[in-house]
Amino acid sequence: MKGYLILEDGTQFEGEIFGAIGETVGEVVFNTGMTGYEEIISDPSYYGQIVILTYPLIGNYGINLDDLQSDGPKIKGLIVREFVEDYSNWRGKENLSDYLEQNNIVGIEGLDTRALVKHIRDKGTMLGTIVKSCDRAQISSENLVKGQAILERVTTPAPYDIPGDDLKVAVLDFGIKRNILESFVLRNISVRVFPAFTEVAEILAYEPDGIFLSNGPGNPEDYGIIVDHIKDLAQVKPIFGICLGHQLVAMAMGAKTEKLKFGHRGSNHPVKDIFNNKIVITSQNHGYVVTEDSLQSLPVTVTHLNLNDQSIEGIKHNDLPIFSVQYHPEASPGPGDSSYLFDNFVSLMKEAK
């Protein structure tokens, strides 16, 4: 079935709809990874977004369910150059289109994704809609989930435990990926996962050795309540944050954030680890960054820099056992370059204990 992508600036692209036959509206963003579409469509950090995959052939290894990062797709729509129906993968259980259809996610293929991405890089991220007819196209942000309601859609509804050894980590779930929890499981750490807006007293009643702040969607400036919670937790426990968690840690220290023109989303972003004087290749998915100027007068040291645009990728507190990174150290776009950060967190917790 013929379909159209229409951006809020009026730009139109024609293609063919696959997955669910319907229409959708969301923020249009792009990911430059060559693989990993299962992880991308199920990453809660993409909640409310229509994702363009820049690699031209998508669906060739199907869907296997084991690599999904949450309980199902979190995107609003998927845009690809060419969808492959007949996948080849011994782990595969079904093709991508069938999986999207079962979960009511609209996809569109046959677009010039190269031209589309160049347009967004030039004009910036914007809303868009996938429709069956240009005459019916309506682009409005009125019905989009915003503010704290975004986290309420992706966080756990109630605390749950993952048993381990002596060390205990309290995880604040802003839309956590399964690979992050598996990183703690591999280190035999006991974990209790809390809803995003859990009160400080309830978190501390667990008697954790450290606090982990997860990835998640949305504008960090909307989550002032959580920032206040982090300020209190920072005085008593080691803290490790990634992605949205990194931004919220920085805000708790007094920093500010800003929206990037088109974000960092992909699996090949070079980051300089200043302390270890090495370059790591990272997986990233974020539309906001901590501003460098806002860190100038704070007791904070920049630990990581993005080598593409020099944006802040990591910080640590000068006096407290708190650190965070903007990228995803649990992901493995190549070697496990950044898995040592979990080991650093374990060391901080043991020292504090």
Phi, psi and omega in degrees: 000134179292142178214172183221142166257124179237122180273160184293343175273004177096351179295136183237144174227135180259142178201202179237132180282138171225177187074221178288138177273103183187202181223154183206158178229140177186175175284128184268119181229167180230149177238132186264007180294144178277337177224176174097021182294331176297315179294322182294310185291340181256006179280117181299341178295342178268009183305130177085005184245150171262120189256129171265129173259121188281336176295133193286342185239111186236133178109359188290344175245015172066202178236130182245354178075329181290332184268358179295144185262001177202194184279005179165181180298142178242353180283162175268337181190162182228134181238125180223159176286312180216123175270133179258116183280316184268089183283163177224107182190124182295340178269347186294141180248332180197167180274164186298318182298315179298319180295317178296319180298317179299331183254013175059040177252128181274134173239158176218133181236170177087003178280159171278085185294332178296313179294322180296314180294319178299323179294316180291323177298327181280315186265339183100161178301139181210167176288155176206168179222141171259124185225164178270341180216131179299330183294337184259006186291126174224124181244112180215141179270001185299322184264004179282144178288132184225169172058216183297335180298334178297311181294327178297334179282335188246346181280164175292141180286340182208154179298150173213157186248147169236110187291150178202214184267210188293317182292140181235132179242130171267119182257124171269117188269105175260010186125048191291145175274146182299326181297332177293313179297324178294331178295325176285321178300318179300333180263010176057041180261135175286137185230136165240122182265124183251149171301156189303323188258022180299139179291152183301318182300320180293321179296313183289336177296337176289343182058054181285157174271344178197164180242130175246133180248122191272177170291170177173171183269172170093179181272119182301335180293345179277353190247049182300326179299317180292322178301318178297321177297318181295323178303318180289317181294328183296338182280347188230344185221149169298145182226139174229126179233146173230149174057245176300322177301322176297314181296320181289324174300313180299319179294324177295333177277350179113003181277173178235163178236164176215158180275135175285158181297315179220009171077172176242110181217110181167183185240021184221035183272120180281131180231136177267122172275101188295320185291322181263359178052053177216164180254132176241144176264124193238157171262132185223151176201088180202151179247357182233153177222159173282133182279137182296318183300324184288348180269349192304317186260011184260157178282059188227142175244134175283126183253337184220142178230141174283124184280350176280318184225007178066019178285161183289127179243353179190147179217163170216150177282140184287336185240333184255154180282069184227131174209163182201156176226151182279333185267187185251097181289344180280342181278157183230078179291345176205238171290164180281063187305324192246011181295340180300339181296326175293323177294322176299320179295318177300317179297319178298318181293320180294321179295318181292328182286000000 
